[in-house]
Amino acid sequence: MSAKKAFVFLLLLLGLTATAVTYAWEPVPVSEDPLVRMPGTQPEQNVYLPNSDQCYNCHGDYDPVVEPWRNWSGSMMAQALRDFLFWPATTVAAQDAVWAVGGPNATDICLRCHTPIGWLGGRSDPTNGSLLSDADFDAVQCTFCHRMYDPFFDTTYAGTREGDDWSGYWDETDASDMPSSAAAWETYLQDSVEAAHITLFNGQSFFVNNQPPAGYIENGGGQYFVSDQNLRRASFADAEANHGMLYSRYHKSKYFCSTCHDVSNPVLLNLNANPQEPLPSETVPAYSYYHVERTFSEFMLSAYGQAGGAPGVGPFAPEIFDTSHPGDVIASCQDCHLRDMPGKGADKNGAVLRPVESVEHPQSGVPQHDLTGGNMWVPAILASTVPGSPNYDSVNDALLNQGPELLTLDLNAGLGLDPDALLAGVARAQQNLHDAAGITDFLYEPGSGEVSFRLQNQTGHKLLSGFPEGRRMFVNIRAYVGEALLWEVNPYDETVGTLKGLPPAYSPDSPPLAEHEFYVDALVYEVHLSSDLTGEEKTFHVALSTHRDKDNRIPPRGFLIDEAAARLVDPAWMGSSAPDYFTAAEYAGGYDAVTLSDYGIALPGADRVEVYLYYQTTSREYVTFLRDEINGTGNLTLWNPPPSGEPEAYIAQTDPFFAQLAAWGDTVWQLWEHNRDLPGAAPVFMVGASWQLVQDDGYAVQYDGWRGGEDADAFGGGFRAADAAGQWIVYRATQPSNYVTLLVCRGPDQGLAYPLIDGQFQGILDLYAPTAGCQEAVTYTGLTPTPHTVVVLASGLGNPHATGSEVRLDGFGSGGGVVDDDSPAVIYGSWSGMELPQASGGTLRMATRANAGITFNVTGDRVVWLSAFCPVCGEAALYVDDVYQATVDTYSPTWLFQQSVVVADLPPGAHSIEIRATGTKNPASAGTLVVFDGFASVP
């Protein structure tokens, strides 16, 4: 908000302090509190939503890849109220709200999206969650989403809101006996009936002639509209079911996801508003005030959010990634997070096999209810609380099962936890993180020490996105000579559990940097909120934040920066809006072009440079904040006396309202300390690239007629030289790269060379220079990212100024994706890693997607594949030297680790072994998981 508005608000708070005559806050029912009122269906309308267990009968246990049930139950949507970071954050927000405005109802904003069935049922008031029970803990469940209706149904139906390309964008043919247009009209009529029940806080009708208020153009911030009719709504007009249905364009609309993924704080907006008039939160879109998170706005300003969508990049490119839109473009959130899959949406005989059996929607598959982001940490820990889970942990079990009387959280309420589904969700989240980013144009110059590369955002929103507190993504750069670490940028201290070199005021526990280390804040991608209320430039008090101090997250492709400020998604740097933080080319391409010298850093003299991108769901700094704010100890940030007139700022340990929340301070800290080495708290590898310099006499270099020479200025102290026409030198790279570097020597006696890359002549390379020098990089970019073969021919010629025709080569360099065989962060195709103590070496890799393959080379006549057998394990095909050998069934009714699958009677010698997930399974299995835990060969 503006400085003037902040000043006026602070004056108001100071006025409250001066005039208050009571010191105990009085509860206000949420239904009577204008500060938290937002448009949509209200609890007092008594909308009843059936529990999700009814949906399992038809939508579960028939196809774990496609079926809605299993994927949803392993997602954070199903676990939003079991999220053990949510509850301490809610506790802090309640305490903050009492401090600022004299009541805790700000947490109503949190509960309405994390337990909509509880909120609509009136059990989220009081807003400490003490009345929540049973199915409320199933969070964002089936009937909630499938009973939602479009508040902009009138313009959507008319085709003026999201377009009228019925056959293309909407995938409607009207050619079946259940035409979409007729079904959409039936839904429109029902929507108009529903809309008549929606009122403003002052009792007036929200809709007039089926239109919401003129300035209200999006329903973000948890403003959902839910039907009181037990008719399930979804995206197919030709579906058949045993329950009532309505065809809903809304469910395939990009606007559907804005409901809970464009979050703002109405408390600060509605303060001092006249409740007799329409409230500010009822007349403007949520994106326009008090930023909490903006994933949907980020998408709307991307190329994908524009009319017709746009082709994806990387693993989402049209030739790889299928959608229901023409040209396989990406045009909605659902294209990635509920992607089209071939299969049936239910286990009944009448269920349509999509897309092949659908005349009405011929391009649309079954929406895979993946619903996954990048959170690996929370679902893995939730799974670990279940005895019998492959990652069971008694400490986590004890911490999270203290009971609702201490934590409000009840892990046994509702459907409970399915550890296999949760761990499958962990694997999907890791795959998402791997797919989210790419590194291109990686260059290193050993002489100057310059490092440059592009970080490509391959998602449809900012990278990273979602709830800002504690989440971060950072670049780590390491430069080596041999195996010795020469330089490091943004080092992470695993012992302490945070980045080194963070400002002490922000992170007192952050270790200092060593002489060879650098911290670059611009290469830590994150949001820091700021609060005029607490006076903090950087704050974790999300309920008290007034603006952003830092937001340098990478924009998606085609980002409309001129429209970003209106949605509060413009970059921010040092407390101010920074629309020029990225260039026009970076906004258009969706990347961050990194040049290390821009930060005054050079890394000279290395023969190997590695760049890694890491992601953290939460940080030591955030968990420390939660602990201290709830316990009222440590580095406290609220001042006394509170602006609301209360006698004390920190009341979570003494006020009865917090009786079932007070233990979260110690609990969340103990959970982090015990699990800080798990991916998510520990940095998760997303993508990497490396630059490797190969000396002129390296094993990968072959030469004919080139002689060796010594020069102290040359890399490694030597070079290779030739002066006769036709003498050649060959370098064969082993890693894929989109560039190649020649390290050359120049001088007055140096001549002309003819470089070829993969047989293509690159032009004459003139090595003449008035003064001699080595280790000069000549780089050829824009290559196909494959391993390249480089040939340099001596010409026997020199330019007119040269005194000779000698050609001296000092080395070769190329870059490629980093592959670490021992790291669980490695992903081979669609195989993702996981840490498990029962696995060989503590790690394993797994895949569920058909044709996901992993290949390794062995020497001998016998090879052992180390696997795991389990209740959700499927079948894998074995290939030796590209020849099919057998299909292996890895199903077992219980989890069995380090199981040997032996391939014998091979011809002596070297072999290539491939294990390929088939996507098929034993009928007794509940899944198609295939596990790779290692291999051994017998020579």
Tab-separated table of N, CA and C in Angstrom, residues 2-66:
chain	number	residue	atom	x	y	z
A	2	SER	N	0.293	2.378	-0.292
A	2	SER	CA	1.067	3.602	-0.373
A	2	SER	C	1.555	4.024	0.999
A	3	ALA	N	2.611	4.849	0.999
A	3	ALA	CA	3.144	5.337	2.267
A	3	ALA	C	2.093	6.157	3.014
A	4	LYS	N	1.295	6.921	2.257
A	4	LYS	CA	0.256	7.732	2.893
A	4	LYS	C	-0.774	6.846	3.584
A	5	LYS	N	-1.192	5.784	2.888
A	5	LYS	CA	-2.180	4.889	3.479
A	5	LYS	C	-1.628	4.207	4.714
A	6	ALA	N	-0.357	3.785	4.626
A	6	ALA	CA	0.270	3.150	5.780
A	6	ALA	C	0.318	4.106	6.962
A	7	PHE	N	0.629	5.367	6.694
A	7	PHE	CA	0.727	6.359	7.761
A	7	PHE	C	-0.622	6.565	8.428
A	8	VAL	N	-1.678	6.671	7.593
A	8	VAL	CA	-3.017	6.845	8.142
A	8	VAL	C	-3.405	5.634	8.992
A	9	PHE	N	-3.068	4.441	8.513
A	9	PHE	CA	-3.416	3.222	9.239
A	9	PHE	C	-2.691	3.154	10.572
A	10	LEU	N	-1.425	3.548	10.588
A	10	LEU	CA	-0.674	3.540	11.833
A	10	LEU	C	-1.238	4.559	12.813
A	11	LEU	N	-1.674	5.697	12.298
A	11	LEU	CA	-2.311	6.670	13.179
A	11	LEU	C	-3.567	6.079	13.806
A	12	LEU	N	-4.322	5.346	12.995
A	12	LEU	CA	-5.522	4.700	13.516
A	12	LEU	C	-5.167	3.738	14.641
A	13	LEU	N	-4.133	2.937	14.424
A	13	LEU	CA	-3.747	1.969	15.443
A	13	LEU	C	-3.283	2.667	16.711
A	14	LEU	N	-2.530	3.744	16.539
A	14	LEU	CA	-2.086	4.490	17.709
A	14	LEU	C	-3.274	5.096	18.442
A	15	GLY	N	-4.284	5.500	17.660
A	15	GLY	CA	-5.491	6.013	18.283
A	15	GLY	C	-6.198	4.948	19.089
A	16	LEU	N	-6.234	3.719	18.564
A	16	LEU	CA	-6.834	2.618	19.315
A	16	LEU	C	-6.109	2.401	20.628
A	17	THR	N	-4.783	2.517	20.576
A	17	THR	CA	-3.994	2.317	21.781
A	17	THR	C	-4.320	3.367	22.829
A	18	ALA	N	-4.513	4.594	22.393
A	18	ALA	CA	-4.711	5.690	23.336
A	18	ALA	C	-6.100	5.679	23.957
A	19	THR	N	-7.096	5.160	23.218
A	19	THR	CA	-8.467	5.288	23.702
A	19	THR	C	-9.035	4.003	24.277
A	20	ALA	N	-8.321	2.899	24.139
A	20	ALA	CA	-8.869	1.626	24.614
A	20	ALA	C	-9.071	1.655	26.119
A	21	VAL	N	-10.201	1.101	26.547
A	21	VAL	CA	-10.493	1.094	27.978
A	21	VAL	C	-10.609	-0.330	28.512
A	22	THR	N	-10.603	-1.311	27.611
A	22	THR	CA	-10.619	-2.695	28.067
A	22	THR	C	-9.388	-3.397	27.528
A	23	TYR	N	-9.039	-4.504	28.126
A	23	TYR	CA	-7.792	-5.174	27.770
A	23	TYR	C	-7.989	-6.637	27.405
A	24	ALA	N	-9.210	-7.108	27.345
A	24	ALA	CA	-9.460	-8.486	26.943
A	24	ALA	C	-10.287	-8.461	25.675
A	25	TRP	N	-9.742	-9.038	24.611
A	25	TRP	CA	-10.459	-9.000	23.336
A	25	TRP	C	-11.724	-9.839	23.430
A	26	GLU	N	-12.738	-9.398	22.734
A	26	GLU	CA	-14.022	-10.082	22.726
A	26	GLU	C	-14.208	-10.778	21.383
A	27	PRO	N	-14.608	-12.049	21.386
A	27	PRO	CA	-14.802	-12.751	20.113
A	27	PRO	C	-15.978	-12.177	19.330
A	28	VAL	N	-15.802	-12.101	18.027
A	28	VAL	CA	-16.858	-11.668	17.112
A	28	VAL	C	-17.141	-12.823	16.164
A	29	PRO	N	-18.377	-13.291	16.078
A	29	PRO	CA	-18.664	-14.362	15.115
A	29	PRO	C	-18.222	-13.955	13.714
A	30	VAL	N	-17.673	-14.890	12.992
A	30	VAL	CA	-17.182	-14.585	11.650
A	30	VAL	C	-18.291	-14.023	10.778
A	31	SER	N	-19.485	-14.529	10.920
A	31	SER	CA	-20.597	-14.057	10.088
A	31	SER	C	-20.935	-12.596	10.350
A	32	GLU	N	-20.493	-12.057	11.494
A	32	GLU	CA	-20.779	-10.666	11.837
A	32	GLU	C	-19.553	-9.769	11.723
A	33	ASP	N	-18.458	-10.306	11.219
A	33	ASP	CA	-17.198	-9.560	11.169
A	33	ASP	C	-16.951	-9.048	9.753
A	34	PRO	N	-17.102	-7.741	9.518
A	34	PRO	CA	-16.903	-7.217	8.157
A	34	PRO	C	-15.456	-7.284	7.694
A	35	LEU	N	-14.515	-7.423	8.630
A	35	LEU	CA	-13.108	-7.426	8.233
A	35	LEU	C	-12.758	-8.641	7.382
A	36	VAL	N	-13.438	-9.757	7.604
A	36	VAL	CA	-13.082	-10.975	6.871
A	36	VAL	C	-14.155	-11.392	5.871
A	37	ARG	N	-15.161	-10.556	5.694
A	37	ARG	CA	-16.233	-10.921	4.768
A	37	ARG	C	-15.739	-10.818	3.324
A	38	MET	N	-15.986	-11.871	2.568
A	38	MET	CA	-15.688	-11.874	1.138
A	38	MET	C	-16.864	-12.483	0.395
A	39	PRO	N	-17.005	-12.178	-0.884
A	39	PRO	CA	-18.148	-12.692	-1.644
A	39	PRO	C	-18.138	-14.209	-1.741
A	40	GLY	N	-19.303	-14.755	-2.027
A	40	GLY	CA	-19.424	-16.188	-2.232
A	40	GLY	C	-20.450	-16.812	-1.317
A	41	THR	N	-20.544	-18.128	-1.380
A	41	THR	CA	-21.430	-18.882	-0.504
A	41	THR	C	-20.936	-18.751	0.935
A	42	GLN	N	-21.855	-18.535	1.869
A	42	GLN	CA	-21.506	-18.310	3.267
A	42	GLN	C	-21.956	-19.493	4.131
A	43	PRO	N	-21.311	-19.698	5.290
A	43	PRO	CA	-21.690	-20.822	6.167
A	43	PRO	C	-23.157	-20.809	6.574
A	44	GLU	N	-23.724	-19.616	6.756
A	44	GLU	CA	-25.105	-19.554	7.209
A	44	GLU	C	-26.101	-20.025	6.144
A	45	GLN	N	-25.625	-20.281	4.922
A	45	GLN	CA	-26.505	-20.830	3.891
A	45	GLN	C	-26.709	-22.339	4.048
A	46	ASN	N	-25.949	-22.941	4.972
A	46	ASN	CA	-26.128	-24.357	5.320
A	46	ASN	C	-25.983	-25.292	4.111
A	47	VAL	N	-24.939	-25.059	3.337
A	47	VAL	CA	-24.637	-25.965	2.227
A	47	VAL	C	-23.954	-27.201	2.796
A	48	TYR	N	-24.552	-28.349	2.586
A	48	TYR	CA	-23.997	-29.602	3.097
A	48	TYR	C	-23.234	-30.307	1.981
A	49	LEU	N	-22.013	-30.724	2.276
A	49	LEU	CA	-21.195	-31.452	1.316
A	49	LEU	C	-20.956	-32.868	1.824
A	50	PRO	N	-21.318	-33.883	1.058
A	50	PRO	CA	-21.054	-35.268	1.479
A	50	PRO	C	-19.557	-35.532	1.600
A	51	ASN	N	-19.216	-36.510	2.412
A	51	ASN	CA	-17.812	-36.876	2.587
A	51	ASN	C	-17.258	-37.534	1.324
A	52	SER	N	-15.939	-37.448	1.183
A	52	SER	CA	-15.297	-37.987	-0.018
A	52	SER	C	-15.282	-39.504	-0.060
A	53	ASP	N	-15.499	-40.166	1.079
A	53	ASP	CA	-15.422	-41.627	1.046
A	53	ASP	C	-16.482	-42.227	0.124
A	54	GLN	N	-17.552	-41.472	-0.149
A	54	GLN	CA	-18.558	-41.951	-1.090
A	54	GLN	C	-17.994	-42.073	-2.506
A	55	CYS	N	-17.000	-41.257	-2.815
A	55	CYS	CA	-16.475	-41.196	-4.179
A	55	CYS	C	-15.559	-42.370	-4.498
A	56	TYR	N	-15.021	-42.991	-3.446
A	56	TYR	CA	-14.056	-44.072	-3.646
A	56	TYR	C	-14.663	-45.249	-4.401
A	57	ASN	N	-15.940	-45.520	-4.155
A	57	ASN	CA	-16.569	-46.713	-4.726
A	57	ASN	C	-16.425	-46.776	-6.239
A	58	CYS	N	-16.577	-45.640	-6.901
A	58	CYS	CA	-16.535	-45.627	-8.368
A	58	CYS	C	-15.249	-45.032	-8.927
A	59	HIS	N	-14.591	-44.191	-8.152
A	59	HIS	CA	-13.474	-43.419	-8.701
A	59	HIS	C	-12.128	-43.814	-8.107
A	60	GLY	N	-12.064	-44.991	-7.477
A	60	GLY	CA	-10.807	-45.440	-6.912
A	60	GLY	C	-10.593	-46.924	-7.082
A	61	ASP	N	-9.332	-47.316	-6.920
A	61	ASP	CA	-8.949	-48.728	-6.881
A	61	ASP	C	-9.220	-49.461	-8.195
A	62	TYR	N	-9.005	-48.780	-9.326
A	62	TYR	CA	-9.133	-49.484	-10.606
A	62	TYR	C	-8.013	-49.128	-11.575
A	63	ASP	N	-7.374	-47.979	-11.413
A	63	ASP	CA	-6.271	-47.585	-12.294
A	63	ASP	C	-5.484	-46.495	-11.581
A	64	PRO	N	-4.422	-46.858	-10.865
A	64	PRO	CA	-3.724	-45.873	-10.032
A	64	PRO	C	-3.093	-44.727	-10.811
A	65	VAL	N	-2.861	-44.910	-12.099
A	65	VAL	CA	-2.280	-43.825	-12.889
A	65	VAL	C	-3.331	-42.777	-13.223
A	66	VAL	N	-4.534	-43.215	-13.579
A	66	VAL	CA	-5.563	-42.312	-14.085
A	66	VAL	C	-6.633	-41.996	-13.049
